[in-house]
XYZ file of C-alpha atoms in Angstrom:
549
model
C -19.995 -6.578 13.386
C -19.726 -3.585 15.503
C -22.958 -2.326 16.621
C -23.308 1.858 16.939
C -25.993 4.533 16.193
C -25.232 6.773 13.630
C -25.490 10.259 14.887
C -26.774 12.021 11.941
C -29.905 9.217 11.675
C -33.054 10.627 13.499
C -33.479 10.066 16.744
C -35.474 6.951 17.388
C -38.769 7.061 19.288
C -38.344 3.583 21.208
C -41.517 1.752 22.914
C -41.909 -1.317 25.006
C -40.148 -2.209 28.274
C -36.124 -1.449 28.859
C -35.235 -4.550 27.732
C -37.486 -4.350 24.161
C -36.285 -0.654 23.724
C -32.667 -1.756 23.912
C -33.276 -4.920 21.580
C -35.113 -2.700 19.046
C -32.210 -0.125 19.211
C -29.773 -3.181 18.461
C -32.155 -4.880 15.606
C -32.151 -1.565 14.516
C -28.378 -0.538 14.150
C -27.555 -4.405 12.724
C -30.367 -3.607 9.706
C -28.836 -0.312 9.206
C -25.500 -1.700 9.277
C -26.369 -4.466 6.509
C -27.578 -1.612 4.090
C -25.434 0.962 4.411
C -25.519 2.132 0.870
C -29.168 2.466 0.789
C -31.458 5.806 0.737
C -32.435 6.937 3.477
C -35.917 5.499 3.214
C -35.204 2.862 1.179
C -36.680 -0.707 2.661
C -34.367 -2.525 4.378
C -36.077 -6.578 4.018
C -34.394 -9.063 6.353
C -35.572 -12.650 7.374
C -36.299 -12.528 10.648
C -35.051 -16.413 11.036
C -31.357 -14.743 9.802
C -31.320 -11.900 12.457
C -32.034 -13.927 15.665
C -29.042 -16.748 14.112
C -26.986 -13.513 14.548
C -27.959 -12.655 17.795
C -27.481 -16.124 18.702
C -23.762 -16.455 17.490
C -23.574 -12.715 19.537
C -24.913 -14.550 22.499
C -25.402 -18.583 22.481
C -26.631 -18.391 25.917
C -29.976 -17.382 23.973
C -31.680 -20.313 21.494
C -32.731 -19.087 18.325
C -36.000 -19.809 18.859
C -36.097 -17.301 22.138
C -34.447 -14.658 20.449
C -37.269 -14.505 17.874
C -39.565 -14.762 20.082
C -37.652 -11.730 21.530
C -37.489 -9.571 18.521
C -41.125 -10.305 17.730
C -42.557 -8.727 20.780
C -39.583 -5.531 20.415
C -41.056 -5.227 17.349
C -44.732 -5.362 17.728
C -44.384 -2.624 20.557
C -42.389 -0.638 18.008
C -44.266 -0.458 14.701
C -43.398 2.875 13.855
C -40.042 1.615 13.244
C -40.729 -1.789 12.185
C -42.928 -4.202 10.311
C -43.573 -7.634 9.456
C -44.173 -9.431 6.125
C -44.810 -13.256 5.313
C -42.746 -13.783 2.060
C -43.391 -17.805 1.109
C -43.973 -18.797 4.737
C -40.729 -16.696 6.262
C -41.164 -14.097 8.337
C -39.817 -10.705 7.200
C -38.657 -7.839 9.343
C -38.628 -4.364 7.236
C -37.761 -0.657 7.781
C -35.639 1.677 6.505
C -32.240 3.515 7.943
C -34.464 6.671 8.258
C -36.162 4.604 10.778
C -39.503 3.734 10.191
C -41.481 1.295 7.484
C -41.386 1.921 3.794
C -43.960 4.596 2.929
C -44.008 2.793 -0.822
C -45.103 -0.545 -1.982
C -42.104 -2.924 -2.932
C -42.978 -3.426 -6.615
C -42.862 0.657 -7.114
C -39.209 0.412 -5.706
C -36.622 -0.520 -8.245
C -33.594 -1.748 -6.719
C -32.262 -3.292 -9.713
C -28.351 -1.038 -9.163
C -28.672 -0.401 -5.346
C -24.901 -1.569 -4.258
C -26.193 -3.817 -2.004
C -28.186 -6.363 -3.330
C -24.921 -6.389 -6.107
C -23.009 -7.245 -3.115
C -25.541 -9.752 -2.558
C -25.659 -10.795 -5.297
C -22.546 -10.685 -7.869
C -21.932 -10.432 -11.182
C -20.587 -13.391 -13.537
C -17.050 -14.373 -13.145
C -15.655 -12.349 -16.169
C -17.352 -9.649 -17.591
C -16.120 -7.017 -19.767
C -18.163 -3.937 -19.980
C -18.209 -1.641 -22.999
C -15.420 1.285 -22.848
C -16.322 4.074 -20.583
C -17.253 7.554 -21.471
C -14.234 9.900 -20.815
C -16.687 12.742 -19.118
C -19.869 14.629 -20.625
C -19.957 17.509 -22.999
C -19.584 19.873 -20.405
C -15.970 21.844 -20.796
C -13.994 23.211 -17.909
C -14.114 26.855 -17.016
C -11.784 29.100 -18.418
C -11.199 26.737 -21.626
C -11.137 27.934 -25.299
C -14.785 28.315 -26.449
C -16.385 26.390 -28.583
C -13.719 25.572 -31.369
C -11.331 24.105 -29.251
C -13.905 22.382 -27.097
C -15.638 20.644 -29.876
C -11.903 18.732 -30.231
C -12.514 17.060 -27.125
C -12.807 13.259 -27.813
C -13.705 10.534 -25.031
C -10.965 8.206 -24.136
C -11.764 4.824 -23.343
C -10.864 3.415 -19.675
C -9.366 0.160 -20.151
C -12.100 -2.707 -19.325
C -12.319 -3.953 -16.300
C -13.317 -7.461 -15.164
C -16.053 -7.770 -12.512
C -15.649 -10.610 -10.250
C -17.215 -12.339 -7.559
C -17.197 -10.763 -4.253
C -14.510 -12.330 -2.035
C -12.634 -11.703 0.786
C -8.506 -12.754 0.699
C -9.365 -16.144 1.931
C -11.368 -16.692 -1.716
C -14.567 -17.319 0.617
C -17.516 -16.325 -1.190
C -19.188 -13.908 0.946
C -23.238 -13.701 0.998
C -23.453 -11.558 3.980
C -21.811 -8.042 3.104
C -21.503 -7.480 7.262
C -18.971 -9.912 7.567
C -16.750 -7.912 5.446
C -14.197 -5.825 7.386
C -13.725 -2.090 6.551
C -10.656 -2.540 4.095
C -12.584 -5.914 2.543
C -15.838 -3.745 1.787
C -14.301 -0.705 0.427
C -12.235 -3.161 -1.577
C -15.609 -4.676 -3.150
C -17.126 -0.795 -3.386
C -14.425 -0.501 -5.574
C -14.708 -3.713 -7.208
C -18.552 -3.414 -7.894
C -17.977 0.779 -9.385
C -15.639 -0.076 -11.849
C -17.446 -3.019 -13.211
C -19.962 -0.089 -14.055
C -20.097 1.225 -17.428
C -22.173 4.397 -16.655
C -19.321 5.370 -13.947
C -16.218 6.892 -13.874
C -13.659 6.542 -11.355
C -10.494 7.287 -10.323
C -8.564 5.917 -7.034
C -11.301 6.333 -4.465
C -13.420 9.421 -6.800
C -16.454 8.010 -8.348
C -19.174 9.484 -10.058
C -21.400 8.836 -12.704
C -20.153 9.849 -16.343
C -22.702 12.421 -16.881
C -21.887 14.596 -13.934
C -18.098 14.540 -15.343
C -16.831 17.541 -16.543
C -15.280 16.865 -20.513
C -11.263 18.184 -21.130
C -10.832 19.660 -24.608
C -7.400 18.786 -26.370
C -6.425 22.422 -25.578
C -6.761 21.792 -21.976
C -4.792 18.686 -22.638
C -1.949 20.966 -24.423
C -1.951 23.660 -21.908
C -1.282 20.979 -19.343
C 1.075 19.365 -20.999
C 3.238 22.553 -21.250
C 2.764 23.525 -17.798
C 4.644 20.615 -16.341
C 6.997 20.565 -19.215
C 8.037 24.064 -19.032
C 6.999 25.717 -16.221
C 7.124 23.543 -13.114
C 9.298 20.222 -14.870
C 8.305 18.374 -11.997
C 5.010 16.353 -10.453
C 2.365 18.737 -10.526
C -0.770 17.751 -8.279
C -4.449 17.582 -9.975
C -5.186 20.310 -7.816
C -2.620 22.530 -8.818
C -3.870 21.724 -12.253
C -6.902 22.656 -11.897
C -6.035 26.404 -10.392
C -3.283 27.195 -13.087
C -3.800 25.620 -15.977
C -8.065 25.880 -15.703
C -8.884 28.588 -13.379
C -10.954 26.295 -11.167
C -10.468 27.803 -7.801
C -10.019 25.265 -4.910
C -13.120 26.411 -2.596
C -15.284 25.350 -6.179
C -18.177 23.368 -5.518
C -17.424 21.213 -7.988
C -14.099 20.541 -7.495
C -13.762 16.792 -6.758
C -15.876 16.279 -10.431
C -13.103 18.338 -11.940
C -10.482 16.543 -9.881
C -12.209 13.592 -11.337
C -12.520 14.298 -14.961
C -8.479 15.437 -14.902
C -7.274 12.344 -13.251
C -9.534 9.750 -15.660
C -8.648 11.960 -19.012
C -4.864 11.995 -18.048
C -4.828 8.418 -17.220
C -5.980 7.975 -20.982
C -2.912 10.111 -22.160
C 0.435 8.214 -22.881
C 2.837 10.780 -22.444
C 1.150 11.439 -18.931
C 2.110 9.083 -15.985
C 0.524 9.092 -12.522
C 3.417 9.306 -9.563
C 0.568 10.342 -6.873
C -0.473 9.437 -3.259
C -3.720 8.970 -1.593
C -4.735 12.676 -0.583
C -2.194 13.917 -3.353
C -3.109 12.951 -7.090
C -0.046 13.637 -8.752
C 1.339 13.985 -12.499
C 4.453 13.678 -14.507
C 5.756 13.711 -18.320
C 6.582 10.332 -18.669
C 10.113 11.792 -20.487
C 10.304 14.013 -17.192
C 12.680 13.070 -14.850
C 13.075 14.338 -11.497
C 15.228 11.907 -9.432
C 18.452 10.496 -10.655
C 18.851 6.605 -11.427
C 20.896 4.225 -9.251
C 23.812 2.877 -10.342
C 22.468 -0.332 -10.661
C 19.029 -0.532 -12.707
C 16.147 -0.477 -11.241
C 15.047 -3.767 -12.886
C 18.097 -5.491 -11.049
C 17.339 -3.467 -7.692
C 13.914 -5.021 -8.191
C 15.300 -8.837 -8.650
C 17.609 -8.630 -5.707
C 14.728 -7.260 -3.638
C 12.429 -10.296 -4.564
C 12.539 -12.058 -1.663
C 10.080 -9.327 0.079
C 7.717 -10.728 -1.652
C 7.723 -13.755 -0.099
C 7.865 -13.028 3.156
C 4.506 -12.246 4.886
C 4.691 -8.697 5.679
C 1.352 -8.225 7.626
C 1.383 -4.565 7.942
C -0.504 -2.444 5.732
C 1.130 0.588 4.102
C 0.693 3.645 5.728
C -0.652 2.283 9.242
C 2.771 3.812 10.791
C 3.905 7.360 11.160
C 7.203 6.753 11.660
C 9.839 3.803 11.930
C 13.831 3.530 12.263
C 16.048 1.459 10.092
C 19.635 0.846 9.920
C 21.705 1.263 6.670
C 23.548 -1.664 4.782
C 26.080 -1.720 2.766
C 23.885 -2.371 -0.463
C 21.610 0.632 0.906
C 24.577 3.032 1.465
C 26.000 2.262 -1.947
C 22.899 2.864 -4.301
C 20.973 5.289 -1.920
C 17.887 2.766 -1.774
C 15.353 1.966 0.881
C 13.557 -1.529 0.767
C 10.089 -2.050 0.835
C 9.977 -4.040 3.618
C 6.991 -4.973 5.919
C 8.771 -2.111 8.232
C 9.260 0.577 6.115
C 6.237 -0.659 4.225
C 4.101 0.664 7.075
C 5.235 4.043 6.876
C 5.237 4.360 3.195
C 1.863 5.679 0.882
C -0.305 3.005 -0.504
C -1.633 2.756 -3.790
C -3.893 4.854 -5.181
C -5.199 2.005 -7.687
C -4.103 -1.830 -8.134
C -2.234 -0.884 -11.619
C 0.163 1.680 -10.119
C 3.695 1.406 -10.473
C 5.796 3.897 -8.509
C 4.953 7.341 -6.342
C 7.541 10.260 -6.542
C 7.694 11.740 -2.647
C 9.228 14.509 -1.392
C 12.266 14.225 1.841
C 13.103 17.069 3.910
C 16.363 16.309 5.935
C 16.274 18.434 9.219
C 19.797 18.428 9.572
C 20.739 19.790 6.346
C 17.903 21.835 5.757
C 17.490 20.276 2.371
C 14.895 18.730 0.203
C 14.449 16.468 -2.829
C 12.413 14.184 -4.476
C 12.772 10.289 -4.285
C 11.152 7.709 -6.036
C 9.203 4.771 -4.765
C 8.605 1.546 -6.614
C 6.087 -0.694 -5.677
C 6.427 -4.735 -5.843
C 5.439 -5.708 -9.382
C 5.801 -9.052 -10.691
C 8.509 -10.554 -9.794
C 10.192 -7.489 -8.282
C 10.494 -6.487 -4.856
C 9.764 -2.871 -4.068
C 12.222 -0.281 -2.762
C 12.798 3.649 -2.947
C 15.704 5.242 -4.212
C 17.142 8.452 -5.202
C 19.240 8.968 -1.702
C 22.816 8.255 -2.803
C 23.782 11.927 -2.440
C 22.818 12.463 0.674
C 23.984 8.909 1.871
C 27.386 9.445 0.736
C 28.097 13.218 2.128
C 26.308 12.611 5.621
C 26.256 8.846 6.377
C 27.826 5.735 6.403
C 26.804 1.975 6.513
C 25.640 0.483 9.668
C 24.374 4.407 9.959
C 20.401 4.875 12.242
C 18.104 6.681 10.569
C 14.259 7.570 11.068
C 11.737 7.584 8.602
C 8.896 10.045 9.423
C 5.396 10.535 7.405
C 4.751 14.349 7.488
C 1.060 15.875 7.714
C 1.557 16.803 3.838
C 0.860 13.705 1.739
C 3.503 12.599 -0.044
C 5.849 14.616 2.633
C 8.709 12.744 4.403
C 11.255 13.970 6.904
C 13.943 11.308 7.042
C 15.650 12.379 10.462
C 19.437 10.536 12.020
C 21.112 11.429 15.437
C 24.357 13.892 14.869
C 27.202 12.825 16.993
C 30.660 14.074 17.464
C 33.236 13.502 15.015
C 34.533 9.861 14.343
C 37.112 8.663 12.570
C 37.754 4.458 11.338
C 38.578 2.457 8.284
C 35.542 1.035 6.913
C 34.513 -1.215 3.874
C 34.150 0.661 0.159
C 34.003 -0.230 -3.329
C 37.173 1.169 -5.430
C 35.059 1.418 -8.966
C 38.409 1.482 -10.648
C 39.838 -1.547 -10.007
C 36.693 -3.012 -9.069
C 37.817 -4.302 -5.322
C 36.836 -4.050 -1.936
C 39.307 -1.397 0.335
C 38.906 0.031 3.327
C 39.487 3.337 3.649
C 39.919 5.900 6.603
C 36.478 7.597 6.988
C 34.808 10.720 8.897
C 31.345 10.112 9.653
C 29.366 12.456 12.335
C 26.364 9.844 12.752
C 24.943 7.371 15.382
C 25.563 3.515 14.066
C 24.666 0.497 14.755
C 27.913 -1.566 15.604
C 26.769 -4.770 14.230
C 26.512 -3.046 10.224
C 29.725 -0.772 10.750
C 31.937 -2.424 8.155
C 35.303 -2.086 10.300
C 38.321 -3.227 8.690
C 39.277 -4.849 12.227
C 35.871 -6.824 12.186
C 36.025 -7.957 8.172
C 39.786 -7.515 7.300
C 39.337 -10.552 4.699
C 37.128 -8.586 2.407
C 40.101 -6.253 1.303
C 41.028 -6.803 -2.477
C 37.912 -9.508 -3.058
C 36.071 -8.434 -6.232
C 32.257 -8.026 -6.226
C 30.417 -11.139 -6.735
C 29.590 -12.142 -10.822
C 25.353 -11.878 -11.633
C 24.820 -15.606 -11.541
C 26.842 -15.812 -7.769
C 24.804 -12.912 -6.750
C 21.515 -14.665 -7.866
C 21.884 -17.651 -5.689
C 21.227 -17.016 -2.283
C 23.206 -20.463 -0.984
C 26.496 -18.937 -3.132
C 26.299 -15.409 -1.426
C 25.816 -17.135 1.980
C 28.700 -19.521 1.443
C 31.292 -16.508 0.226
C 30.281 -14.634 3.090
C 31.001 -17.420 5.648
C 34.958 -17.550 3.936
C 35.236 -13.368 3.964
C 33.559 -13.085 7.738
C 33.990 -16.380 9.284
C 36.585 -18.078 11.397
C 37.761 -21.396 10.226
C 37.293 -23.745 12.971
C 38.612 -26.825 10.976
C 42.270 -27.319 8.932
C 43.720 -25.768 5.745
C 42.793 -28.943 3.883
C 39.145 -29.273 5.616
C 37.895 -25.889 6.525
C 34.783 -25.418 8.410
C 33.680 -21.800 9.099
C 31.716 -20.585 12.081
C 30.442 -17.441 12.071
C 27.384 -15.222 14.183
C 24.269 -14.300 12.351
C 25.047 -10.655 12.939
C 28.555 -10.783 11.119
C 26.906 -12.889 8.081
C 23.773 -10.415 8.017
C 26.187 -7.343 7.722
C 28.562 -9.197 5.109
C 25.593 -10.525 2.944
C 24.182 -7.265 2.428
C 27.724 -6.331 1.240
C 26.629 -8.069 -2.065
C 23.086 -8.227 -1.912
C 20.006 -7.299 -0.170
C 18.577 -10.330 2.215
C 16.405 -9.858 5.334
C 18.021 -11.329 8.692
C 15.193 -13.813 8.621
C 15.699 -14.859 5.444
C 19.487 -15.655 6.032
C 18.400 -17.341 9.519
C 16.051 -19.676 7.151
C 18.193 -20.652 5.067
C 20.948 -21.886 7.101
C 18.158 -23.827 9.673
C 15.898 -24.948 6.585
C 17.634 -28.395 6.039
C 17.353 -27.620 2.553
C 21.503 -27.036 2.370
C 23.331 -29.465 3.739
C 26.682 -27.030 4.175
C 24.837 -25.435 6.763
C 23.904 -25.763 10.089
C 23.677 -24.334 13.449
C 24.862 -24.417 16.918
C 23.286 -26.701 19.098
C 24.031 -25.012 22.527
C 24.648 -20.732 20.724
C 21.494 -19.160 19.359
C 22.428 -17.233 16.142
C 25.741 -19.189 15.710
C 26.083 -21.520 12.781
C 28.884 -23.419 10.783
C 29.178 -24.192 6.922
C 31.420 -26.821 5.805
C 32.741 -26.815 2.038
C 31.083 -29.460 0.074
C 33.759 -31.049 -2.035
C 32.960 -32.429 -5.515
């Protein structure tokens, strides 16, 4: 636990020598740290035992028993800030973030809801609280009177299921500063929507009877607005202005924000498609970015295998990253959700969230348009899609490309390198006859050589048909077809043996299907397939002999 002074604390008025100042500053910010939910001048009870087993793991040079012999005499010297209680034979140290004792006795205090002590000490396993309270009976400005108002009906939040507070590991946690920052805001969330009395939404809380109530007219009005009017995702903001007259320098705008977002998220025909710092909604019969032309179920199967790879980044940590185009990306205008792209990508405003709609601006053709990300779900990777168009009149597989988060949430400039004209055959689908051609192409993009489907490089793929479902499903099938279209046979007619380099089998792969490079590297080195195997003395060189039944 990091150990700083909070600058808009008082100052405090430290006694003793240099070295039981600077201990009583520390004791200090480590108490302040542990309750940092509390009121200002709220008591802050710690055994004094726990703090100097702290200090010890912060420096073992120092016994436990010299460290509280440490803190007692900081303390002593600084009793404006601190005190001292027996409680059953333990030694207590108490003060308050304000810095100085408790004015109040402890049994006048009720600390039966601080967030703290229910970090301390959680809830059962599984409880389901009663439905929440949509907002109070106060309408929005600029609403119908009292008529129209007197339609508006609470919607219930779907219950939610406290838990015990954990971090990923499932290690129950007892001491709330061992949490990182992610882990606590995590439980903060956890531990406010296990409340009845609150409402939330994404990362606004409040309690219910500070939320502003949405007649059905409001509702209506809304729901014409993004129907007619805009026929696009609309942000709560926006909302608010037009549709409610709420200006956005109001006071009470984030309640407003809040009671919109929580009433809408009760409305079926309304579907959320925001971003963190960008609340967002849509008509759920609205439809603003034009489907693949595969589903976006299937999309989602062939991208499972993201989800079991261990991406380690969290989304949104980047501002910008490169990627290279595959086939399978040129030829539905997706984007994978991969740990890469992940990290430039917009979280998730809350767990249940199924897919953001964000806005691209390409620089080089001064244009914009809306794409639509889905995020992992069950048994479905995530990707983004809704580029095809501009894919197919400005790039070509194997094509560079940067991904850049704008300033605006939910704003993306997606950026590539112009070059001069050039001019080769490369790899397409004819959807006629359902065969692979190649076909003399114009493309005024940087590649990557490795991904540029030449017909010199992969020659054997001309007239092969796509790949049935239940070939493309198994990842062993796709590898093996690719090793006959892309590799050379190093054995006989009658015994063939392919060899072929990881880049070549990565580029024809992704012909069919979406896999990572380090997927296809894993499965040829796993043992699991026998077929396979790799070079002894070549990195990223490996054979596959036909099994024969």
């Amino acid at each position: 636990m990091t150990e700083t002074i909070d600058p808009a604390l008082p100052y405090l008025e430290l006694q003793g020598t240099e070295e039981e100042r600077q201990l009583a500053q520390r004791l200090h910010a480590v108490l302040r740290a542990m309750a940092r939910f509390y009121p200002l001048h709220a008591p802050i009870r710690v055994p004094l035992s726990s703090v100097a087993e702290y200090f010890t793991a912060t420096d073992p040079t120092v016994s436990v028993a010299e460290w509280t012999e440490r803190l007692q005499r900081a303390i002593a010297v600084n009793d404006r800030i601190f005190t001292l209680e027996t409680v059953e034979g333990h030694l207590v140290v108490v003060t308050t973030r304000a810095g100085h004792p408790p004015v109040l006795e402890e049994a006048s205090i009720d600390t039966t809801h601080q967030l703290p002590r229910r970090f301390m000490e959680p809830p059962p396993g599984t409880v389901s609280p009663p439905p929440r309270r949509a907002a109070s009976d106060v309408t929005a400005p600029g609403t119908p009177a009292a008529a129209e108002a007197a339609e508006a009906v609470p919607q219930p939040a779907a219950p939610v299921q406290a838990s015990r507070i954990e971090k990923p590991s499932a290690e129950f946690i007892e001491d709330i500063s061992r949490l990182t920052d992610e882990e606590l805001a995590d439980v903060v969330r956890r531990t406010l929507a296990s409340l009845p009395e609150v409402i939330g939404f994404g990362d606004l809380w409040a309690l219910s009877e500070r939320v502003p109530r949405l007649s059905r007219g409001d509702i209506r009005r809304i729901r014409d607005y993004i129907a007619v009017e805009r026929q696009e995702p609309v942000t709560d903001v926006e909302l608010l202005e037009d549709v409610l007259r709420i200006r956005p320098d109001a006071t009470d705008l984030l309640l407003y924000q809040l009671a919109l977002d929580a009433r809408l998220a009760a409305e079926d025909d309304f579907e959320f498609v925001g971003v963190p710092g960008a609340h967002a909604w849509i008509l759920r019969d609205v439809s603003v970015v034009a489907p693949p032309k595969r589903r976006p179920a299937d999309i989602g199967t062939d991208y499972r295998y993201l989800l079991e790879e261990d991406t380690g980044v969290q989304p949104a940590s980047e501002a910008v990253v490169d990627h290279v185009l595959t086939f399978y990306e040129h030829s539905l205008g997706v984007l994978p959700y991969s740990a890469a792209l992940a990290a430039v990508l917009p979280r998730k405003v809350y767990p249940g969230q199924s897919r953001a709609l964000l806005r691209v601006e390409i620089p080089q053709t001064h244009e914009t348009f809306w794409v639509e990300l889905r995020y992992p779900s069950g048994n479905r990777g995530g990707f983004v899609f809704g580029f095809e168009r501009f894919f197919a009149s400005n790039l070509v597989p194997g094509a560079l490309i940067t991904i850049e988060r704008s300033d605006r949430p939910g704003r993306y400039i997606v950026d590539y390198l112009p070059i001069s004209r050039q001019e080769r055959r490369l790899l397409a689908l004819d959807e006629k006859q359902r065969k692979y051609v190649f076909r003399p192409t114009v493309y005024f993009c940087a590649v990557q050589d490795s991904l540029l489907l030449t017909e010199q490089r992969f020659h054997r793929f001309a007239g092969q048909e796509p790949l049935d479902e239940r070939s493309r499903r198994s990842y062993a099938r796709v590898l093996e077809i690719t090793f006959e279209r892309v590799g050379e046979n190093v054995g006989t007619a009658d015994s063939p043996r392919y060899m072929a380099a990881l880049d070549d089998l990565f580029a024809g792969v992704n012909v069919e299907r979406p896999l990572s490079m380090e997927r296809i590297r894993h499965i040829l080195t796993s043992g699991e397939y026998p077929q396979f195997e790799p070079d002894p003395d070549a990195a990223d060189l490996y054979y596959y002999t036909p099994i024969r039944s």
